[in-house]
């Protein structure tokens, strides 16, 4: 099965359990595969064990906050696209999230259509980046082999 035909795999990271459970259900109804965790530490641990296309991370959480979670996930898996969510949006927080590699920054309560569009855009960016990397690797192999 080609990459673009596979179900989008989402990691939801938010300490508000009712919110994350409802959001996961709404994404799963739309055919996405969703894993939920309630803190940054769990998010960092789970990206070592599973593949994700997009992570949706709450900015304000106990323990390591969303920015630190973003940094640690990007350090381990730079190809995961990250969307930051917050109920307390600040321009400074949004700028910092984008500097650290977030694809976008959304304010809670997020409209479902807007979130779905951002997830679709983020996944397409990831797929395109993976295709570019695979093509570059293939060209390098062909060059080395002289085919």
Protein backbone atom coordinates (compact mmCIF):
# COMPACT_ATOMS: atom_id res chain seq x y z
CA UNK A 1 0.00 0.00 0.00
CA UNK A 2 1.39 3.41 -0.89
CA UNK A 3 2.19 5.86 1.88
CA UNK A 4 -0.46 8.39 0.84
CA UNK A 5 -3.18 5.74 1.00
CA UNK A 6 -2.43 4.62 4.54
CA UNK A 7 -4.44 5.96 7.46
CA UNK A 8 -2.92 9.06 9.00
CA UNK A 9 -1.34 8.18 12.36
CA UNK A 10 -1.85 10.92 14.95
CA UNK A 11 -0.29 11.38 18.39
CA UNK A 12 -2.47 13.55 20.68
CA UNK A 13 -0.68 15.01 23.70
CA UNK A 14 -2.86 16.85 26.22
CA UNK A 15 -3.34 16.68 29.98
CA UNK A 16 -7.09 17.43 29.65
CA UNK A 17 -8.28 13.82 29.39
CA UNK A 18 -11.92 14.52 28.44
CA UNK A 19 -10.79 16.83 25.63
CA UNK A 20 -8.22 14.39 24.25
CA UNK A 21 -10.63 11.43 24.44
CA UNK A 22 -13.34 13.33 22.53
CA UNK A 23 -10.87 14.65 19.96
CA UNK A 24 -9.42 11.16 19.43
CA UNK A 25 -12.90 9.73 18.84
CA UNK A 26 -13.71 12.48 16.33
CA UNK A 27 -10.47 11.82 14.40
CA UNK A 28 -10.94 8.03 14.48
CA UNK A 29 -14.45 8.40 13.02
CA UNK A 30 -12.72 10.11 10.08
CA UNK A 31 -10.45 7.09 9.53
CA UNK A 32 -7.34 8.23 11.38
CA UNK A 33 -5.35 6.07 13.77
CA UNK A 34 -4.91 7.93 17.07
CA UNK A 35 -2.70 7.36 20.11
CA UNK A 36 -3.31 9.58 23.13
CA UNK A 37 -0.97 10.44 26.00
CA UNK A 38 -1.48 12.88 28.85
CA UNK A 39 2.02 14.36 29.24
CA UNK A 40 5.12 15.30 27.32
CA UNK A 41 7.23 12.59 28.93
CA UNK A 42 4.84 9.89 27.63
CA UNK A 43 4.84 11.51 24.17
CA UNK A 44 8.63 11.45 23.95
CA UNK A 45 8.68 7.79 25.04
CA UNK A 46 5.96 6.66 22.58
CA UNK A 47 7.62 8.21 19.50
CA UNK A 48 10.51 5.81 20.06
CA UNK A 49 8.15 2.85 19.75
CA UNK A 50 5.67 3.90 17.05
CA UNK A 51 5.54 5.80 13.76
CA UNK A 52 3.42 8.95 13.60
CA UNK A 53 2.62 11.32 10.77
CA UNK A 54 1.42 14.21 12.92
CA UNK A 55 1.63 15.06 16.62
CA UNK A 56 -0.91 17.48 18.11
CA UNK A 57 0.61 18.85 21.32
CA UNK A 58 -0.90 21.07 24.00
CA UNK A 59 1.38 23.99 24.86
CA UNK A 60 0.57 24.09 28.61
CA UNK A 61 1.05 20.81 30.48
CA UNK A 62 2.48 19.81 33.85
CA UNK A 63 5.96 18.31 33.68
CA UNK A 64 7.66 19.15 30.41
CA UNK A 65 5.59 21.72 28.54
CA UNK A 66 4.56 21.63 24.90
CA UNK A 67 7.61 23.51 23.60
CA UNK A 68 10.02 21.13 25.37
CA UNK A 69 7.95 18.13 24.18
CA UNK A 70 8.15 19.51 20.62
CA UNK A 71 11.95 19.93 20.89
CA UNK A 72 12.48 16.40 22.21
CA UNK A 73 10.19 14.78 19.63
CA UNK A 74 11.82 16.70 16.75
CA UNK A 75 15.27 15.69 18.05
CA UNK A 76 14.25 12.00 17.92
CA UNK A 77 12.00 12.04 14.84
CA UNK A 78 12.53 15.20 12.77
CA UNK A 79 10.06 14.05 10.10
CA UNK A 80 7.03 14.09 12.44
CA UNK A 81 4.90 17.15 11.70
CA UNK A 82 3.77 18.93 14.87
CA UNK A 83 0.70 21.08 15.46
CA UNK A 84 0.62 23.03 18.72
CA UNK A 85 -2.67 23.58 20.57
CA UNK A 86 -3.34 25.95 23.41
CA UNK A 87 -6.18 27.42 25.38
CA UNK A 88 -3.91 30.34 26.24
CA UNK A 89 -2.54 31.40 22.86
CA UNK A 90 0.19 33.98 22.94
CA UNK A 91 2.09 35.44 20.03
CA UNK A 92 5.37 34.65 21.82
CA UNK A 93 4.36 31.03 22.38
CA UNK A 94 3.34 30.66 18.74
CA UNK A 95 6.59 32.18 17.49
CA UNK A 96 8.64 29.93 19.78
CA UNK A 97 6.71 26.83 18.65
CA UNK A 98 7.32 27.70 14.99
CA UNK A 99 11.04 28.32 15.66
CA UNK A 100 11.27 24.87 17.22
CA UNK A 101 9.75 23.21 14.17
CA UNK A 102 5.99 23.25 14.68
CA UNK A 103 4.00 23.21 11.43
CA UNK A 104 1.23 25.36 12.88
CA UNK A 105 -0.27 26.78 16.07
CA UNK A 106 -4.00 26.51 16.87
CA UNK A 107 -6.10 27.93 19.68
CA UNK A 108 -8.56 25.86 21.72
CA UNK A 109 -11.37 25.28 21.27
CA UNK A 110 -10.22 24.36 17.78
CA UNK A 111 -12.80 24.01 15.04
CA UNK A 112 -12.81 20.40 13.78
CA UNK A 113 -12.71 21.42 10.11
CA UNK A 114 -9.72 23.68 10.76
CA UNK A 115 -7.87 20.95 12.66
CA UNK A 116 -8.60 18.39 9.92
CA UNK A 117 -7.28 20.79 7.28
CA UNK A 118 -4.11 21.45 9.31
CA UNK A 119 -3.57 17.70 9.82
CA UNK A 120 -4.04 17.08 6.09
CA UNK A 121 -1.56 19.84 5.20
CA UNK A 122 0.96 18.60 7.78
CA UNK A 123 0.70 15.01 6.57
CA UNK A 124 1.16 16.08 2.96
CA UNK A 125 4.27 18.04 3.97
CA UNK A 126 5.65 14.93 5.72
CA UNK A 127 4.91 12.65 2.76
CA UNK A 128 6.56 15.12 0.36
CA UNK A 129 9.63 15.41 2.61
CA UNK A 130 9.91 11.60 2.81
CA UNK A 131 9.62 11.30 -0.99
CA UNK A 132 12.34 13.93 -1.48
CA UNK A 133 14.63 12.13 0.97
CA UNK A 134 14.00 8.75 -0.68
CA UNK A 135 14.69 10.21 -4.13
CA UNK A 136 17.93 11.81 -2.91
CA UNK A 137 19.01 8.49 -1.35
CA UNK A 138 18.21 6.64 -4.59
CA UNK A 139 20.22 9.15 -6.65
CA UNK A 140 23.15 8.75 -4.25
CA UNK A 141 23.00 4.93 -4.55
CA UNK A 142 22.82 5.14 -8.34
CA UNK A 143 25.78 7.53 -8.40
CA UNK A 144 27.88 5.24 -6.17
CA UNK A 145 27.02 2.13 -8.17
CA UNK A 146 27.48 3.83 -11.53
CA UNK A 147 24.23 2.41 -12.91
